[in-house]
GROMACS .gro file of C-alpha atoms in nm:
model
  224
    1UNK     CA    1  -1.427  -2.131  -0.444
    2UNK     CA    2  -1.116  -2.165  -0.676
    3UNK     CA    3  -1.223  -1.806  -0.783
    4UNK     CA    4  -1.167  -1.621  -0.464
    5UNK     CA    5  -0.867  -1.809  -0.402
    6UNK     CA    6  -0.778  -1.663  -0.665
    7UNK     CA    7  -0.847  -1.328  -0.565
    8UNK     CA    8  -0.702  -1.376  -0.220
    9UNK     CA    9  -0.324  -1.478  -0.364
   10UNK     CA   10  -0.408  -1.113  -0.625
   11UNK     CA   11  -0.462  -0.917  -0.277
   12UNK     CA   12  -0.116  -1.057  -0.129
   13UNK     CA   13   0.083  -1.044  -0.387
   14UNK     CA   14  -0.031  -0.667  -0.450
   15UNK     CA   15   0.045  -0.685  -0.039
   16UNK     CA   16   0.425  -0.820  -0.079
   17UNK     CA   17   0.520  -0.626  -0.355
   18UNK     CA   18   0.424  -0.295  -0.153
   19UNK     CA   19   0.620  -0.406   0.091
   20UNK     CA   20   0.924  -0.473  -0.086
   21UNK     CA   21   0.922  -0.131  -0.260
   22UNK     CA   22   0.822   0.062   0.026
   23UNK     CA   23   1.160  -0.121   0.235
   24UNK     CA   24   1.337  -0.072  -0.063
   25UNK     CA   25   1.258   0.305  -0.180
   26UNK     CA   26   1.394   0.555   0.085
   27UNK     CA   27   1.729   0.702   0.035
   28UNK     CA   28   1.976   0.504   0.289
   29UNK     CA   29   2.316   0.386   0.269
   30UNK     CA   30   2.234   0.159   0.003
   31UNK     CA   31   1.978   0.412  -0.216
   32UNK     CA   32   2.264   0.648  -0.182
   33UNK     CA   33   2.543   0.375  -0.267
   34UNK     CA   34   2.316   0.231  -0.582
   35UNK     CA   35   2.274   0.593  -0.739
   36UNK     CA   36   2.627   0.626  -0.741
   37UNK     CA   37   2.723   0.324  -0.843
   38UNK     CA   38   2.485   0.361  -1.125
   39UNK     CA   39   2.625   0.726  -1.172
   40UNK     CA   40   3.005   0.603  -1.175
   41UNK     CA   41   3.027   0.225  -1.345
   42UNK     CA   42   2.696   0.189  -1.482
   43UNK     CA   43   2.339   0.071  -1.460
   44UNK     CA   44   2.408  -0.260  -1.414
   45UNK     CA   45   2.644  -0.207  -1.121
   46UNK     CA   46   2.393   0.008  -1.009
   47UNK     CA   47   2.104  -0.251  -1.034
   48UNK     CA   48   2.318  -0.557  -0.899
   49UNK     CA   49   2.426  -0.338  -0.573
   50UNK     CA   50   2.046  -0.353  -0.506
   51UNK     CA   51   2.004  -0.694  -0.578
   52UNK     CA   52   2.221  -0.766  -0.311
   53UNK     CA   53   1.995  -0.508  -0.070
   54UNK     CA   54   1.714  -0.716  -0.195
   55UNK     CA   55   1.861  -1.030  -0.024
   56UNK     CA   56   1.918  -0.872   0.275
   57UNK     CA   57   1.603  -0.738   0.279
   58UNK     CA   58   1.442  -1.066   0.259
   59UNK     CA   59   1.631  -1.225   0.508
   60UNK     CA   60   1.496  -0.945   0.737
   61UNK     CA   61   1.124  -0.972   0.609
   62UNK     CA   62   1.189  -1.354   0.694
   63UNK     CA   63   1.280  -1.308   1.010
   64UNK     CA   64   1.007  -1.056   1.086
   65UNK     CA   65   0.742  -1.339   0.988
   66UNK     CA   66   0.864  -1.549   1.148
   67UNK     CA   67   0.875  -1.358   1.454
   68UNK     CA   68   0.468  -1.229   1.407
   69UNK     CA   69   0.333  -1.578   1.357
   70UNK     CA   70   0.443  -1.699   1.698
   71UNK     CA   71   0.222  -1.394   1.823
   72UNK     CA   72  -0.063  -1.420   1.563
   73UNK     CA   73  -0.288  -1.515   1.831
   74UNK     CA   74  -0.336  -1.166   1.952
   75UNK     CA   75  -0.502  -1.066   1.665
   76UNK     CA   76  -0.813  -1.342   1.691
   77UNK     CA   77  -1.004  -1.042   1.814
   78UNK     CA   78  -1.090  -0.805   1.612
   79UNK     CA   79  -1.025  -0.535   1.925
   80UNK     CA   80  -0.636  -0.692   1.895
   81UNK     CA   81  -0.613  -0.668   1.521
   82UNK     CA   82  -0.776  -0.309   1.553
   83UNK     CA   83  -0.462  -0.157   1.777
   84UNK     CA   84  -0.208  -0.340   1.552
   85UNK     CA   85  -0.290  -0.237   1.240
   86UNK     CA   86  -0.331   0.163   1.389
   87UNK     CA   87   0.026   0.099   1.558
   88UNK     CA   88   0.156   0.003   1.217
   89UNK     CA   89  -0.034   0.324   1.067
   90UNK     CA   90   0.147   0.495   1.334
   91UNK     CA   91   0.536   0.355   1.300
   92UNK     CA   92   0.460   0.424   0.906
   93UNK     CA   93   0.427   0.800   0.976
   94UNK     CA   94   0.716   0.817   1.176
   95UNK     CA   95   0.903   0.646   0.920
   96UNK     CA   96   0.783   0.876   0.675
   97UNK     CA   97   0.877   1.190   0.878
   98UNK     CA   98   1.161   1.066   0.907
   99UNK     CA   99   1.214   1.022   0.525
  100UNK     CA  100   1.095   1.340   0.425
  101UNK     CA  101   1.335   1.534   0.708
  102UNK     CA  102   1.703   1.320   0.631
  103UNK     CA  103   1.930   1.470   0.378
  104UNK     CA  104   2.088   1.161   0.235
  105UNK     CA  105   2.361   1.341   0.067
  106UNK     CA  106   2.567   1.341   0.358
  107UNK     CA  107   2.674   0.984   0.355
  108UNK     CA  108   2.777   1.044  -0.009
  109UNK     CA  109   3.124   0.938  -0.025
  110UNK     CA  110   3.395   1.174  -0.219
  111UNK     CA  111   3.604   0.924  -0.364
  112UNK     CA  112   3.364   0.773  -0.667
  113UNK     CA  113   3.655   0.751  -0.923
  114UNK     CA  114   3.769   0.363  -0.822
  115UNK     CA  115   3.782   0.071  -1.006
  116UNK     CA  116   3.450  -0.084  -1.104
  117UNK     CA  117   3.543  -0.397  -0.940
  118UNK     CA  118   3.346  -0.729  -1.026
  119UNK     CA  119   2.979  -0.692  -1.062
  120UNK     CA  120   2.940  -1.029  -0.770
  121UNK     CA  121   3.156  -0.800  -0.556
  122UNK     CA  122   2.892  -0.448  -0.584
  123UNK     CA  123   2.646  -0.731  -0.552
  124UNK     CA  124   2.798  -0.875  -0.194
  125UNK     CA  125   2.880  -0.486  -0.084
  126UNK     CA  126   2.524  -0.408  -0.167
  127UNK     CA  127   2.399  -0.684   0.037
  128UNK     CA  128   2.647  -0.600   0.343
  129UNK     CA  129   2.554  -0.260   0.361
  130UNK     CA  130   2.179  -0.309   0.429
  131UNK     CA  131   2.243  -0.596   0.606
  132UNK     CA  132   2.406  -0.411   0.893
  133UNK     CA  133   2.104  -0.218   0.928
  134UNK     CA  134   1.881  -0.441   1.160
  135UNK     CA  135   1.638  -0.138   1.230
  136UNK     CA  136   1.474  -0.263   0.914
  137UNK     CA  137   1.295  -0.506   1.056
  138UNK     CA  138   1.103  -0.195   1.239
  139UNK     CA  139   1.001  -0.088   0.906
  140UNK     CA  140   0.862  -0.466   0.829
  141UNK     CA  141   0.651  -0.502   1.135
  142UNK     CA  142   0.492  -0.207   1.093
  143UNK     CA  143   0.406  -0.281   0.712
  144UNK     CA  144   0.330  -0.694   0.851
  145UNK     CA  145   0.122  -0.547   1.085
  146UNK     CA  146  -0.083  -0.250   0.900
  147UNK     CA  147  -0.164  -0.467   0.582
  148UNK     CA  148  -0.220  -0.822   0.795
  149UNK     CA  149   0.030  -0.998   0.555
  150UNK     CA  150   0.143  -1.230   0.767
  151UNK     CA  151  -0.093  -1.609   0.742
  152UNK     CA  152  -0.003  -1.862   0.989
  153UNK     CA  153  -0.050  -2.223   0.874
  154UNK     CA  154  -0.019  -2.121   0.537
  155UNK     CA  155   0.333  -2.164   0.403
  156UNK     CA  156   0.275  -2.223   0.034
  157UNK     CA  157   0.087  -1.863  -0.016
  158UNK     CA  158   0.341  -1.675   0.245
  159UNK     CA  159   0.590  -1.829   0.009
  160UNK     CA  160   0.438  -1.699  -0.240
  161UNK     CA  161   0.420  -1.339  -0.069
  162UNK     CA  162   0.772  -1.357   0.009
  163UNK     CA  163   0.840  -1.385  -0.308
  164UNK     CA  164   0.589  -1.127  -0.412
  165UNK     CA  165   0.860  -0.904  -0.163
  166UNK     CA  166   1.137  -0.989  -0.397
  167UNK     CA  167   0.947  -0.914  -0.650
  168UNK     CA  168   0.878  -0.548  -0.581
  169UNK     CA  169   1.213  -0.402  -0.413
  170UNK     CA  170   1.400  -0.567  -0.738
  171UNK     CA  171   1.081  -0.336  -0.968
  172UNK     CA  172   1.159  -0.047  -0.699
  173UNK     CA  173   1.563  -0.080  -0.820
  174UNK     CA  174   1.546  -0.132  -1.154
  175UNK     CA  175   1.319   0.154  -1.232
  176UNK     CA  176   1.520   0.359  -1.017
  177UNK     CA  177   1.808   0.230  -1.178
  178UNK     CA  178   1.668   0.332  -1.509
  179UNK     CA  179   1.538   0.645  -1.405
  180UNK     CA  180   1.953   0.772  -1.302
  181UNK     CA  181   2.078   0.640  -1.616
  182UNK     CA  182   1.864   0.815  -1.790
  183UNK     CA  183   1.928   1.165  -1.656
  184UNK     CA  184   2.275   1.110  -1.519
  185UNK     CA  185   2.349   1.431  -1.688
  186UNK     CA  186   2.121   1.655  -1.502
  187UNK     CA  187   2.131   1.443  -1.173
  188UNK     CA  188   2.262   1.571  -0.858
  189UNK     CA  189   2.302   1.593  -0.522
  190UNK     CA  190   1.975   1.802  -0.497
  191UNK     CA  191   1.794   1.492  -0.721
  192UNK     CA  192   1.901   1.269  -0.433
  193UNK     CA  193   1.701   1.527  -0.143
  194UNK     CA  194   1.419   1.543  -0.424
  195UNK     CA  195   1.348   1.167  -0.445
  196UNK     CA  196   1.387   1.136  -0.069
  197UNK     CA  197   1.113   1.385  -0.011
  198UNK     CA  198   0.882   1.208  -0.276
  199UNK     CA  199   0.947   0.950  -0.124
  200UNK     CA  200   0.879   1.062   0.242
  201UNK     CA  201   0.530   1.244   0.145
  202UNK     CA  202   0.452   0.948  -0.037
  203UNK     CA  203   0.481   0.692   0.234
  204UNK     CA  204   0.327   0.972   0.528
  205UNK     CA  205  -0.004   1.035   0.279
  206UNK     CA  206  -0.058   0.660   0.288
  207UNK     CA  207  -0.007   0.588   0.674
  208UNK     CA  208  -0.237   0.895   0.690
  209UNK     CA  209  -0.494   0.726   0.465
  210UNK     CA  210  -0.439   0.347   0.640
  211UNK     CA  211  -0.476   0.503   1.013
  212UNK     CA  212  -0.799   0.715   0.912
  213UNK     CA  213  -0.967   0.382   0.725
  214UNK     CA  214  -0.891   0.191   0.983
  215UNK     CA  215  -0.998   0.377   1.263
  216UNK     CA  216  -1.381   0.473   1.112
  217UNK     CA  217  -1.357   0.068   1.000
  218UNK     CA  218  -1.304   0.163   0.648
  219UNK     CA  219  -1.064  -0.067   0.566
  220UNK     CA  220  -0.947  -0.407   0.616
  221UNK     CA  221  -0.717  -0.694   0.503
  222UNK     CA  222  -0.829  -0.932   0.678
  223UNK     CA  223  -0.843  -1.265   0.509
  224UNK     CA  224  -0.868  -1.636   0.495
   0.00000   0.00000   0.00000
């Protein structure tokens, strides 16, 4: 018994921190903000602006939770479960699309020669700017609802996952983070589209995969 335990809090952590890169990785305000912060200041500026996206983020995956496990009893039956995991398939694609078509160079702002400013202060910015995105929580639900993350009754491990969300958008950052500081003389608007595409294909293959497992029963999270 304490063996699959074990196993089950391996399957949701892998669960959470897919979650938190996958909210994390496409090119909005805040991707676009980051990389030029990173570009401008520094790494680290660059890094703390998406720490502060990865409290807002949690707040958001938080309130998406909380939200699914007053409805958790829809998904008893397997018929239930069935439709909500292909809807989240389905809102993943879209996403994706969406992704792959946006040119995030256009809410590049012009005037990057400013004072670096304290690194608590990129941090708050950070935070503010993906905070005043609520369509995020779009993007949670259908990632809550495609890999069955959310356990009612269970607050220690869905602590545990939250954390696990943390976890993965601060991995997606600071390899991104890296990533710019290491090429920051060959990076350019055009490395911006690039990664947004990756990123776009990469998220539309796997909503491709997810809807055709789970419609031929292929695939399941279902635990506990």
């Amino acid at each position: 018994m304490p063996f699959a335990f074990h196993i089950d809090l391996m399957e949701l952590a892998l669960k959470g921190i897919l979650i938190g890169i996958i909210a994390s990785a496409p090119m909005g305000p805040v991707g676009v903000l980051t990389i030029q912060r990173t570009l401008n200041k520094g790494r680290w500026y660059g890094m703390i602006t998406g720490v502060g996206a990865a409290v807002s983020d949690i707040i958001y995956a938080l309130i998406t939770g909380l939200g699914m496990s007053f409805v958790m009893d829809l998904i008893t039956s397997p018929q239930n479960k069935f439709v909500l995991q292909l809807s989240g398939s389905i809102l993943l694609l879209i996403f994706g699309v969406y992704c792959f078509r946006s040119d995030p160079t256009k809410k590049i702002h012009t005037s990057g020669k400013k004072k670096k400013g304290s690194l608590l202060n990129n941090g708050v910015t950070g935070f503010l700017v993906t905070f005043s995105n609520p369509l995020i929580i779009f993007l949670f639900m259908a990632c809550f609802a495609q890999f069955a993350f959310v356990v009612p009754d269970h607050p220690v491990e869905m602590t545990f996952g939250y954390l696990c969300i943390v976890f993965g958008a601060l991995l997606w950052w600071y390899g991104l983070t890296w990533l710019i500081d290491m090429v920051r003389e060959k990076f350019s608007n055009n490395g911006i589209i690039l990664i947004n595409r990756v990123i776009g294909s990469i998220v539309i293959i796997f909503s491709v995969v997810m809807f055709i497992g789970t419609t031929f029963n292929l695939y399941t999270f279902s635990y506990w």
